[in-house]
């Protein structure tokens, strides 16, 4: 698809439209004016044409990361997103002029440096070289797995940072991938959609006029009302996880251009921009406790860690006993490849399961039970295949195209934040111990994010704090923030902190464990999201939505209470949830050990 300065959509992926938009490498300083970013954009068109009064315009998406591919999200689940935000009324069943329904284009883009957008923010010449490096890094284990692991991992990420910086020039895209630059890209895309809407309106009305003229002789000059006013287009957007940081950055930089912003699984902007990564884990142990509670409630038929009389405390004791046993005694596994399961493997598996409890709590219980049994007959291989080995097809395409890789995520988050080159290993250990005190289950793994940034050598030419010192603004339209009561990496308090900076916005809480509202289907939550996109209405303060899906309980006893429209929305929601479980889109997930090597793909079915 050629890169142009407008939206030149072409058919792609069967029902979708694709284009590439040429954007400046440097929006603010004008450096390297001959270099550009070619932004990959994919759209699932609305169910009605742009001339229909029910046409709601484009809704842009970001799945998170940083480093998640909006193109992948839309091509995989664009129809599901449309089902959740569109009016449930069939557009063919009602007269457009008497309707309050809205139908939206669903639009995904790969942020600069990511996926199909070029140039890519890569440090390795090929996927196989990257995979080999990641396997070596993962083999060191997580912090706390040995006395030497901190020094080894520190040296390895330092080598990566130095090597990556040493083979690139000042015009490298990694200097220009900050969230502020992506927010400016989104503003341009919103503006280009205004031009596109006007051009499409002209095209449709002209074709209709020609048809009328030829059929009935009713020929007249075409008068088109003003459709597009430059500089006034507003953004409609649904951002998940890191995508909330992108959304709040946009709202802070361009408050007058906010149309509808749903920010789901909220990142605290100030903490992120200081590269502290210290306020993400305040609800992590709540999520872990939800595993113990739900397992005990479900009993042995659904949770193999339980027996008929197990309490949540009993389940926790069994899980901790497994970890204690694994620390010095990895399990040998017989299978297609020689394999061992280590303490780090189990800890990492448990952490990733917290992102998607519905998809992964049952798998986590099965895995812990298998470890407790000392399984050596191949059952454990199913959980770890892809983490310690990788296979390439004989004629495989060993390119970087459309990959989500850790160094691209690193380029974004480390460029966004304050430099950490003052941090040494002693300071790093202190940071790790503080996170461990907040969340014993996850702190050792989460500490790696700041370690990566301490050794990242690229600095941006422009970032958000160059624009304004703090987040906030009086937006043209209010923002809808969404948070779960037990989110492992974006605690609900973050949504309230960010809400306080944007007058008129509101928080919607969902009473479920897991990351983002996709962790469990709630007709209440989906209803508020749909109403917000359709008419701008917000929930009342302190609204708490209950889910109808509960880990270990399938099917939910409340399913028979759902309407046909709600059942359709649940199917769409479950498909979207599976895609999030399958990909490294959750906050910080792309840089966890083993994720790039494939461990996260074994947390759920690939249906």
Coordinates of C-alpha atoms in Angstrom, one line a residue:
X1 CA 0.0 0.0 0.0
X2 CA 1.6 3.3 -1.1
X3 CA 2.1 6.1 1.5
X4 CA 0.2 9.3 0.7
X5 CA -0.7 12.6 2.5
X6 CA -4.4 11.7 2.6
X7 CA -6.5 8.7 3.4
X8 CA -6.3 6.7 0.1
X9 CA -8.1 3.5 1.3
X10 CA -7.8 0.3 -0.6
X11 CA -9.6 -3.0 0.0
X12 CA -7.7 -5.4 2.3
X13 CA -8.2 -8.3 4.6
X14 CA -11.6 -9.0 2.9
X15 CA -13.9 -6.6 4.6
X16 CA -11.4 -3.9 5.6
X17 CA -9.8 -0.8 4.0
X18 CA -6.1 0.0 4.4
X19 CA -4.0 3.0 3.7
X20 CA -0.6 4.4 4.7
X21 CA -0.3 8.1 5.7
X22 CA 2.9 10.0 5.3
X23 CA 3.6 12.1 8.4
X24 CA 6.7 14.1 9.5
X25 CA 9.3 12.3 11.4
X26 CA 9.6 15.4 13.7
X27 CA 6.4 17.4 14.2
X28 CA 7.9 20.2 16.2
X29 CA 11.6 20.8 15.4
X30 CA 11.6 20.1 11.7
X31 CA 14.8 18.0 11.9
X32 CA 15.4 15.6 9.0
X33 CA 12.6 17.1 6.8
X34 CA 13.3 14.5 4.1
X35 CA 12.5 11.6 6.5
X36 CA 8.9 10.6 7.2
X37 CA 6.8 8.1 9.1
X38 CA 4.5 5.9 7.0
X39 CA 1.6 5.3 9.4
X40 CA -0.3 2.0 8.7
X41 CA -4.1 2.6 9.1
X42 CA -6.9 -0.1 8.8
X43 CA -10.6 0.6 8.9
X44 CA -13.7 -1.5 9.2
X45 CA -16.3 0.8 7.5
X46 CA -19.5 1.8 9.3
X47 CA -22.7 -0.1 8.4
X48 CA -24.1 3.1 6.9
X49 CA -22.5 5.6 4.4
X50 CA -21.1 8.9 5.5
X51 CA -24.2 10.7 4.1
X52 CA -26.5 8.8 6.4
X53 CA -27.5 10.9 9.5
X54 CA -26.8 7.9 11.6
X55 CA -23.1 7.8 10.6
X56 CA -21.1 8.3 13.8
X57 CA -17.6 8.8 12.3
X58 CA -14.4 7.0 13.0
X59 CA -13.4 5.5 16.4
X60 CA -9.7 5.1 16.7
X61 CA -8.3 2.2 18.8
X62 CA -5.1 1.5 20.7
X63 CA -4.8 -1.9 22.4
X64 CA -2.0 -1.0 24.8
X65 CA 1.6 -2.1 25.3
X66 CA 3.2 0.3 24.7
X67 CA 3.8 -1.3 21.3
X68 CA 0.4 -2.9 20.5
X69 CA -0.8 -3.0 17.0
X70 CA -4.1 -1.3 16.3
X71 CA -4.1 -2.9 12.8
X72 CA -3.9 -6.3 14.4
X73 CA -6.7 -5.5 16.8
X74 CA -9.0 -4.2 14.1
X75 CA -8.4 -7.0 11.6
X76 CA -8.9 -9.6 14.4
X77 CA -11.8 -8.0 16.3
X78 CA -13.0 -4.9 14.5
X79 CA -16.5 -6.4 14.1
X80 CA -16.6 -7.2 17.8
X81 CA -15.7 -3.6 18.6
X82 CA -18.4 -2.4 16.2
X83 CA -20.9 -4.7 17.9
X84 CA -20.1 -3.2 21.3
X85 CA -20.2 0.5 20.3
X86 CA -22.8 0.6 17.5
X87 CA -26.5 0.9 18.2
X88 CA -27.8 -2.7 18.5
X89 CA -30.6 -1.8 16.0
X90 CA -30.2 -3.2 12.5
X91 CA -29.7 0.0 10.4
X92 CA -31.9 -1.5 7.6
X93 CA -34.9 -1.8 10.0
X94 CA -35.5 1.9 10.7
X95 CA -35.8 5.1 8.8
X96 CA -32.5 7.2 9.1
X97 CA -34.2 10.5 9.5
X98 CA -36.2 9.4 12.6
X99 CA -33.4 7.5 14.3
X100 CA -31.0 8.3 17.2
X101 CA -28.8 5.3 16.4
X102 CA -25.2 5.7 15.5
X103 CA -22.9 3.4 13.5
X104 CA -19.1 3.9 13.5
X105 CA -16.0 3.3 11.4
X106 CA -13.6 1.2 13.5
X107 CA -10.1 2.3 12.9
X108 CA -6.8 0.8 14.0
X109 CA -3.3 2.2 13.4
X110 CA 0.2 1.0 14.3
X111 CA 1.9 3.8 16.2
X112 CA 5.2 5.1 14.9
X113 CA 8.0 2.5 15.3
X114 CA 5.5 -0.4 15.6
X115 CA 4.3 -3.2 13.4
X116 CA 3.4 -2.3 9.8
X117 CA 4.2 1.4 10.3
X118 CA 7.6 2.2 8.9
X119 CA 10.4 2.7 9.8
X120 CA 10.3 0.3 12.7
X121 CA 12.0 0.9 16.0
X122 CA 14.0 -2.2 16.0
X123 CA 17.5 -3.1 17.4
X124 CA 18.0 -6.5 15.7
X125 CA 18.4 -7.2 12.0
X126 CA 16.0 -10.1 12.0
X127 CA 13.4 -11.9 14.1
X128 CA 15.6 -14.9 14.6
X129 CA 18.5 -12.9 16.1
X130 CA 16.0 -11.1 18.4
X131 CA 14.5 -14.5 19.4
X132 CA 17.9 -15.9 20.2
X133 CA 18.8 -12.9 22.4
X134 CA 15.4 -13.1 24.2
X135 CA 15.9 -16.8 24.9
X136 CA 19.3 -16.1 26.4
X137 CA 17.9 -13.2 28.5
X138 CA 14.9 -15.3 29.7
X139 CA 17.2 -18.2 30.7
X140 CA 18.7 -15.9 33.4
X141 CA 15.4 -16.1 35.3
X142 CA 13.5 -13.3 37.1
X143 CA 15.0 -11.2 39.9
X144 CA 15.3 -13.2 43.0
X145 CA 15.9 -16.5 41.2
X146 CA 19.6 -16.5 42.2
X147 CA 22.1 -14.3 43.8
X148 CA 23.7 -13.4 40.5
X149 CA 20.6 -12.7 38.4
X150 CA 20.4 -8.9 39.1
X151 CA 24.0 -8.4 37.8
X152 CA 23.5 -10.6 34.8
X153 CA 20.3 -9.1 33.7
X154 CA 21.7 -5.6 34.3
X155 CA 24.6 -6.3 32.1
X156 CA 22.5 -7.8 29.4
X157 CA 20.0 -4.9 29.2
X158 CA 23.0 -2.6 29.2
X159 CA 24.5 -4.5 26.3
X160 CA 21.2 -4.2 24.4
X161 CA 20.9 -0.5 25.0
X162 CA 24.5 0.3 24.0
X163 CA 24.4 -2.0 21.0
X164 CA 21.1 -0.6 19.8
X165 CA 22.3 3.0 20.1
X166 CA 25.7 2.3 18.6
X167 CA 24.5 1.2 15.2
X168 CA 22.0 4.1 14.5
X169 CA 22.2 7.7 13.5
X170 CA 20.6 10.9 14.9
X171 CA 17.6 10.5 12.5
X172 CA 16.7 7.1 13.9
X173 CA 13.0 6.8 14.5
X174 CA 13.7 5.8 18.1
X175 CA 14.3 9.5 18.8
X176 CA 10.8 10.3 17.6
X177 CA 8.4 7.6 19.1
X178 CA 7.2 9.3 22.2
X179 CA 3.6 9.2 23.1
X180 CA 3.4 13.0 22.4
X181 CA 4.4 12.3 18.8
X182 CA 1.8 9.6 18.5
X183 CA -0.9 11.9 20.0
X184 CA 0.0 14.4 17.3
X185 CA -0.3 11.6 14.7
X186 CA -3.8 10.9 16.0
X187 CA -4.8 14.5 15.6
X188 CA -3.6 14.4 12.0
X189 CA -5.6 11.2 11.4
X190 CA -8.7 12.8 12.8
X191 CA -8.2 15.8 10.6
X192 CA -7.7 13.6 7.5
X193 CA -10.9 11.7 8.3
X194 CA -12.7 15.1 8.0
X195 CA -11.3 15.5 4.5
X196 CA -12.2 11.9 3.7
X197 CA -15.7 12.3 4.9
X198 CA -16.1 15.4 2.7
X199 CA -14.7 13.6 -0.3
X200 CA -16.9 10.6 0.2
X201 CA -19.9 12.8 0.6
X202 CA -19.1 14.5 -2.7
X203 CA -18.6 11.2 -4.4
X204 CA -21.9 9.7 -3.2
X205 CA -24.0 12.8 -3.9
X206 CA -22.4 13.2 -7.3
X207 CA -23.2 9.6 -8.2
X208 CA -26.7 10.0 -7.0
X209 CA -27.2 13.2 -9.0
X210 CA -25.9 11.6 -12.2
X211 CA -28.2 8.7 -11.7
X212 CA -31.1 11.0 -11.1
X213 CA -30.2 13.0 -14.2
X214 CA -29.9 10.0 -16.5
X215 CA -33.0 8.3 -15.2
X216 CA -35.4 11.2 -14.9
X217 CA -33.8 14.1 -16.7
X218 CA -33.7 16.0 -13.4
X219 CA -30.3 17.6 -13.9
X220 CA -29.1 20.5 -11.8
X221 CA -25.9 21.8 -10.4
X222 CA -24.9 20.1 -7.1
X223 CA -24.8 22.2 -4.0
X224 CA -22.9 20.7 -1.2
X225 CA -23.2 22.0 2.4
X226 CA -20.0 22.6 4.4
X227 CA -18.9 19.2 5.6
X228 CA -15.3 19.7 6.8
X229 CA -13.9 22.7 8.6
X230 CA -10.1 22.5 8.9
X231 CA -8.8 22.5 12.5
X232 CA -12.1 21.5 14.1
X233 CA -12.2 17.7 13.8
X234 CA -12.6 15.9 17.1
X235 CA -11.1 12.6 18.1
X236 CA -13.2 9.5 19.0
X237 CA -11.1 6.9 20.7
X238 CA -11.1 3.8 22.8
X239 CA -7.7 3.1 24.4
X240 CA -6.8 0.1 26.6
X241 CA -4.0 -0.1 29.1
X242 CA -1.1 2.0 27.8
X243 CA -3.7 3.3 25.3
X244 CA -5.2 5.3 28.2
X245 CA -1.8 7.1 28.6
X246 CA -2.0 7.9 24.9
X247 CA -5.6 9.2 25.3
X248 CA -4.8 11.3 28.3
X249 CA -1.8 12.7 26.5
X250 CA -4.0 13.7 23.6
X251 CA -6.6 15.2 25.9
X252 CA -3.9 17.3 27.7
X253 CA -2.3 18.5 24.5
X254 CA -5.4 19.1 22.4
X255 CA -8.3 19.5 24.9
X256 CA -10.5 21.3 22.3
X257 CA -10.2 18.3 20.0
X258 CA -11.7 15.7 22.3
X259 CA -14.9 14.1 21.0
X260 CA -15.4 10.8 22.8
X261 CA -12.5 9.2 24.8
X262 CA -13.0 5.9 26.6
X263 CA -9.9 5.2 28.6
X264 CA -10.0 1.6 29.9
X265 CA -7.4 0.3 32.4
X266 CA -5.9 3.6 33.4
X267 CA -2.2 4.5 33.6
X268 CA -1.3 7.2 36.1
X269 CA 0.4 9.8 33.8
X270 CA 2.7 11.5 36.2
X271 CA 4.2 8.4 37.6
X272 CA 4.7 7.0 34.1
X273 CA 6.4 10.1 32.9
X274 CA 8.8 10.1 35.8
X275 CA 9.8 6.5 34.8
X276 CA 9.0 5.3 38.3
X277 CA 6.6 2.4 37.5
X278 CA 5.9 2.4 41.2
X279 CA 2.1 2.8 41.5
X280 CA 1.0 0.0 39.2
X281 CA 0.9 -2.8 41.7
X282 CA -1.4 -1.5 44.5
X283 CA -4.2 -3.9 43.5
X284 CA -2.1 -6.8 42.3
X285 CA -2.5 -8.8 45.5
X286 CA -6.2 -8.3 45.3
X287 CA -6.1 -10.0 41.9
X288 CA -4.0 -12.9 43.3
X289 CA -6.4 -13.2 46.2
X290 CA -9.3 -13.4 43.7
X291 CA -7.6 -16.6 42.4
X292 CA -7.5 -18.2 45.8
X293 CA -11.1 -17.1 46.6
X294 CA -12.6 -18.3 43.4
X295 CA -10.7 -21.6 43.4
X296 CA -11.9 -22.4 46.9
X297 CA -15.5 -21.4 46.0
X298 CA -15.5 -23.5 42.8
X299 CA -14.2 -26.7 44.5
X300 CA -12.2 -29.6 43.0
X301 CA -14.5 -30.2 40.0
X302 CA -13.4 -26.8 38.6
X303 CA -10.2 -26.1 40.4
X304 CA -7.7 -29.0 40.8
X305 CA -5.9 -27.2 43.6
X306 CA -9.0 -27.5 45.8
X307 CA -10.6 -30.3 47.7
X308 CA -14.0 -30.5 49.2
X309 CA -13.0 -28.5 52.3
X310 CA -10.4 -26.1 51.0
X311 CA -10.4 -22.5 52.0
X312 CA -8.8 -19.6 50.1
X313 CA -6.0 -19.7 52.7
X314 CA -5.5 -23.4 52.0
X315 CA -5.2 -22.7 48.2
X316 CA -2.7 -20.0 48.9
X317 CA -0.6 -22.3 51.1
X318 CA -0.6 -24.9 48.3
X319 CA 0.5 -22.4 45.7
X320 CA 3.3 -21.0 47.9
X321 CA 4.4 -24.5 48.8
X322 CA 4.8 -25.3 45.0
X323 CA 6.9 -22.1 44.6
X324 CA 9.1 -23.0 47.6
X325 CA 9.6 -26.5 46.2
X326 CA 10.4 -25.2 42.7
X327 CA 13.1 -22.7 43.8
X328 CA 15.8 -25.4 44.2
X329 CA 14.1 -28.3 42.4
X330 CA 13.0 -27.6 38.8
X331 CA 10.9 -30.2 37.2
X332 CA 12.2 -32.3 34.3
X333 CA 9.7 -32.7 31.5
X334 CA 9.6 -35.5 28.9
X335 CA 8.3 -34.4 25.6
X336 CA 9.3 -33.5 22.0
X337 CA 12.2 -31.4 23.4
X338 CA 14.1 -31.8 26.6
X339 CA 12.7 -29.3 29.0
X340 CA 12.6 -28.2 32.6
X341 CA 10.1 -26.0 34.5
X342 CA 11.7 -23.5 36.8
X343 CA 10.6 -21.3 39.7
X344 CA 10.9 -18.3 37.3
X345 CA 8.7 -20.1 34.8
X346 CA 5.9 -20.7 37.3
X347 CA 6.2 -17.1 38.8
X348 CA 5.9 -15.6 35.3
X349 CA 3.0 -17.8 34.3
X350 CA 1.1 -16.8 37.4
X351 CA 1.7 -13.1 36.8
X352 CA 0.5 -13.3 33.2
X353 CA -2.6 -15.2 34.3
X354 CA -3.6 -12.2 36.5
X355 CA -4.1 -10.1 33.3
X356 CA -6.9 -12.4 32.1
X357 CA -8.5 -14.4 34.9
X358 CA -11.4 -15.8 32.8
X359 CA -8.9 -17.1 30.2
X360 CA -6.1 -18.1 32.6
X361 CA -7.2 -18.9 36.2
X362 CA -8.2 -22.4 35.3
X363 CA -5.0 -22.9 33.4
X364 CA -3.0 -21.6 36.3
X365 CA -4.7 -24.0 38.7
X366 CA -4.0 -26.9 36.4
X367 CA -0.4 -25.9 36.0
X368 CA 0.2 -25.5 39.8
X369 CA -1.5 -28.9 40.4
X370 CA 0.8 -30.5 37.8
X371 CA 3.9 -29.0 39.4
X372 CA 2.7 -30.2 42.8
X373 CA 2.4 -33.7 41.4
X374 CA 5.9 -33.4 39.9
X375 CA 4.5 -34.2 36.4
X376 CA 7.2 -35.5 34.1
X377 CA 5.0 -37.0 31.4
X378 CA 4.5 -34.0 29.1
X379 CA 1.5 -32.2 30.6
X380 CA 3.8 -29.3 31.6
X381 CA 5.2 -29.1 28.1
X382 CA 1.9 -27.7 26.9
X383 CA 2.3 -24.7 29.2
X384 CA 5.9 -23.8 28.2
X385 CA 6.3 -24.8 24.6
X386 CA 7.5 -21.7 22.7
X387 CA 9.2 -20.2 25.7
X388 CA 12.5 -22.0 25.7
X389 CA 12.6 -22.9 22.0
X390 CA 11.6 -21.4 18.8
X391 CA 11.2 -22.9 15.4
X392 CA 11.5 -21.3 12.0
X393 CA 9.8 -22.6 8.9
X394 CA 12.2 -23.8 6.2
X395 CA 11.2 -21.0 3.9
X396 CA 10.0 -18.6 6.6
X397 CA 10.0 -14.8 6.2
X398 CA 12.7 -13.6 8.7
X399 CA 11.7 -10.0 8.5
X400 CA 10.7 -7.5 11.2
X401 CA 7.4 -6.6 9.5
X402 CA 4.4 -6.4 11.8
X403 CA 6.3 -7.7 14.9
X404 CA 5.7 -6.4 18.4
X405 CA 9.1 -6.5 20.0
X406 CA 10.4 -5.5 23.3
X407 CA 12.9 -2.9 22.1
X408 CA 10.1 -0.9 20.3
X409 CA 8.1 -0.9 23.6
X410 CA 11.3 0.1 25.4
X411 CA 11.9 3.0 22.9
X412 CA 8.4 4.4 23.7
X413 CA 8.2 4.1 27.4
X414 CA 11.8 5.0 28.1
X415 CA 11.7 8.0 25.8
X416 CA 8.4 9.2 27.4
X417 CA 9.9 9.1 30.9
X418 CA 12.6 11.0 32.7
X419 CA 16.1 9.7 32.1
X420 CA 17.3 7.0 34.5
X421 CA 21.0 7.0 33.7
X422 CA 21.7 8.0 37.3
X423 CA 20.4 4.6 38.5
X424 CA 23.0 2.0 39.4
X425 CA 22.6 -1.6 40.5
X426 CA 22.3 -0.7 44.2
X427 CA 19.5 1.8 43.4
X428 CA 17.9 -0.9 41.2
X429 CA 17.9 -3.4 44.0
X430 CA 16.3 -0.8 46.3
X431 CA 13.6 -0.2 43.7
X432 CA 13.0 -3.9 43.3
X433 CA 12.7 -4.5 47.1
X434 CA 10.1 -1.6 47.4
X435 CA 8.0 -3.2 44.6
X436 CA 8.3 -6.6 46.3
X437 CA 6.9 -5.1 49.5
X438 CA 3.9 -3.8 47.6
X439 CA 3.3 -7.0 45.7
X440 CA 5.3 -10.1 46.6
X441 CA 3.7 -11.9 43.7
X442 CA 4.8 -9.6 41.0
X443 CA 7.3 -6.9 42.2
X444 CA 10.4 -8.8 41.0
X445 CA 9.1 -8.9 37.5
X446 CA 7.8 -5.4 37.4
X447 CA 11.1 -3.9 38.5
X448 CA 12.6 -4.9 35.2
X449 CA 10.8 -2.0 33.4
X450 CA 12.8 0.6 35.2
X451 CA 16.0 -1.4 34.8
X452 CA 15.4 -1.4 31.0
X453 CA 15.1 2.4 31.0
X454 CA 18.2 2.9 33.2
X455 CA 20.2 1.2 30.4
X456 CA 18.4 2.7 27.3
X457 CA 20.6 5.2 25.5
X458 CA 18.2 7.0 23.2
X459 CA 16.7 10.3 24.3
X460 CA 13.8 12.0 22.4
X461 CA 13.9 15.3 20.8
X462 CA 10.4 16.0 22.1
X463 CA 8.2 14.5 24.8
X464 CA 5.0 15.4 26.6
X465 CA 6.7 17.3 29.4
X466 CA 8.2 19.6 26.8
X467 CA 4.6 20.6 25.9
X468 CA 3.3 21.0 29.5
X469 CA 4.5 19.9 32.9
X470 CA 1.4 18.0 34.0
X471 CA -1.6 16.2 32.7
X472 CA -5.0 17.8 32.6
X473 CA -7.3 20.2 30.7
X474 CA -10.8 21.5 30.2
X475 CA -11.8 19.2 27.3
X476 CA -14.4 20.0 24.7
X477 CA -16.3 16.8 25.8
X478 CA -15.9 14.8 29.0
X479 CA -13.8 11.6 29.2
X480 CA -15.0 8.2 30.4
X481 CA -12.4 6.4 32.5
X482 CA -12.9 2.7 33.3
X483 CA -11.2 0.6 35.9
X484 CA -11.5 -2.8 37.6
X485 CA -11.7 -3.3 41.3
X486 CA -8.8 -5.7 41.2
X487 CA -6.6 -4.8 38.2
X488 CA -3.0 -6.3 38.5
X489 CA -1.2 -3.4 36.8
X490 CA -3.6 -0.4 36.6
X491 CA -5.3 0.0 39.9
X492 CA -8.7 1.7 40.1
X493 CA -7.3 4.6 42.1
X494 CA -5.4 5.6 38.9
X495 CA -8.6 6.3 37.1
X496 CA -9.8 8.6 40.0
X497 CA -6.4 10.4 40.0
X498 CA -6.7 11.1 36.3
X499 CA -10.3 12.0 36.5
X500 CA -9.5 14.8 39.0
X501 CA -7.3 16.5 36.3
X502 CA -10.1 16.7 33.7
X503 CA -13.2 18.6 34.9
X504 CA -16.5 16.9 33.9
X505 CA -15.1 13.5 33.3
X506 CA -16.3 10.4 35.1
X507 CA -15.0 7.0 36.4
X508 CA -16.9 3.8 35.7
X509 CA -15.8 0.9 38.0
X510 CA -16.2 -2.8 37.1
X511 CA -16.3 -5.3 40.0
X512 CA -13.9 -7.9 38.6
X513 CA -10.3 -9.1 38.7
X514 CA -8.1 -8.7 35.7
X515 CA -6.8 -6.0 33.4
X516 CA -9.2 -3.6 31.7
X517 CA -13.0 -4.1 31.4
X518 CA -12.3 -6.9 28.8
X519 CA -11.4 -9.1 31.8
X520 CA -15.1 -10.0 32.2
X521 CA -18.3 -9.3 30.4
X522 CA -20.6 -6.9 32.1
X523 CA -23.8 -5.8 30.3
X524 CA -23.7 -2.7 32.6
X525 CA -20.2 -1.7 31.5
X526 CA -20.9 -2.3 27.8
X527 CA -24.1 -0.4 28.0
X528 CA -22.4 2.7 29.4
X529 CA -19.7 2.5 26.8
X530 CA -22.3 2.2 24.0
X531 CA -24.4 5.1 25.3
X532 CA -21.3 7.3 25.7
X533 CA -20.3 6.8 22.1
X534 CA -23.8 7.2 20.8
X535 CA -25.0 10.2 22.8
X536 CA -22.1 11.3 25.1
X537 CA -23.9 10.3 28.3
X538 CA -21.8 9.4 31.4
X539 CA -22.5 7.1 34.3
X540 CA -23.4 8.7 37.7
X541 CA -20.6 9.1 40.1
X542 CA -19.5 6.0 42.0
X543 CA -21.2 3.7 39.5
X544 CA -20.1 0.0 40.0
X545 CA -20.9 -2.5 37.3
X546 CA -21.1 -6.2 38.1
X547 CA -19.9 -8.9 35.6
X548 CA -21.9 -11.9 34.6
X549 CA -18.7 -14.0 34.0
X550 CA -16.8 -15.4 37.0
X551 CA -13.4 -17.3 36.9
X552 CA -13.9 -21.1 37.3
X553 CA -17.7 -20.8 36.8
X554 CA -18.7 -21.6 33.3
X555 CA -21.4 -21.1 32.2
X556 CA -22.4 -18.2 34.4
X557 CA -25.7 -18.8 36.3
X558 CA -26.8 -15.3 35.1
X559 CA -26.7 -16.0 31.4
X560 CA -30.4 -16.9 31.2
X561 CA -31.2 -13.3 32.3
X562 CA -29.5 -11.7 29.3
X563 CA -31.4 -10.4 26.3
X564 CA -30.6 -11.4 22.7
X565 CA -28.7 -8.1 22.2
X566 CA -26.7 -8.7 25.4
X567 CA -25.9 -12.3 24.4
X568 CA -24.6 -10.9 21.0
X569 CA -22.5 -8.3 22.9
X570 CA -21.1 -11.0 25.2
X571 CA -20.0 -13.1 22.2
X572 CA -18.2 -10.1 20.8
X573 CA -16.7 -9.2 24.2
X574 CA -15.4 -12.8 24.7
X575 CA -13.7 -12.8 21.3
X576 CA -12.1 -9.4 22.1
X577 CA -11.0 -10.8 25.4
X578 CA -9.4 -13.8 23.8
X579 CA -7.4 -11.6 21.5
X580 CA -6.1 -9.6 24.4
X581 CA -5.2 -12.7 26.3
X582 CA -3.3 -14.0 23.2
X583 CA -1.3 -10.8 22.6
X584 CA 1.3 -8.8 24.6
X585 CA -1.0 -5.8 24.8
X586 CA -1.4 -5.4 28.6
X587 CA 0.6 -2.7 30.2
X588 CA 4.3 -3.8 30.5
X589 CA 3.5 -7.2 29.2
X590 CA 5.6 -7.1 26.0
X591 CA 8.8 -6.8 28.0
X592 CA 8.2 -9.5 30.6
X593 CA 10.6 -12.4 30.3
X594 CA 9.3 -15.1 28.1
X595 CA 6.4 -13.2 26.5
X596 CA 8.1 -12.5 23.2
X597 CA 9.2 -16.2 23.2
X598 CA 5.6 -17.3 23.4
X599 CA 4.7 -18.2 26.9
X600 CA 1.7 -15.9 27.1
X601 CA 0.1 -17.7 24.1
X602 CA -0.3 -20.8 26.2
X603 CA -2.6 -19.1 28.7
X604 CA -5.8 -19.7 26.7
X605 CA -7.4 -21.4 23.8
X606 CA -6.7 -19.7 20.4
X607 CA -10.3 -19.8 19.4

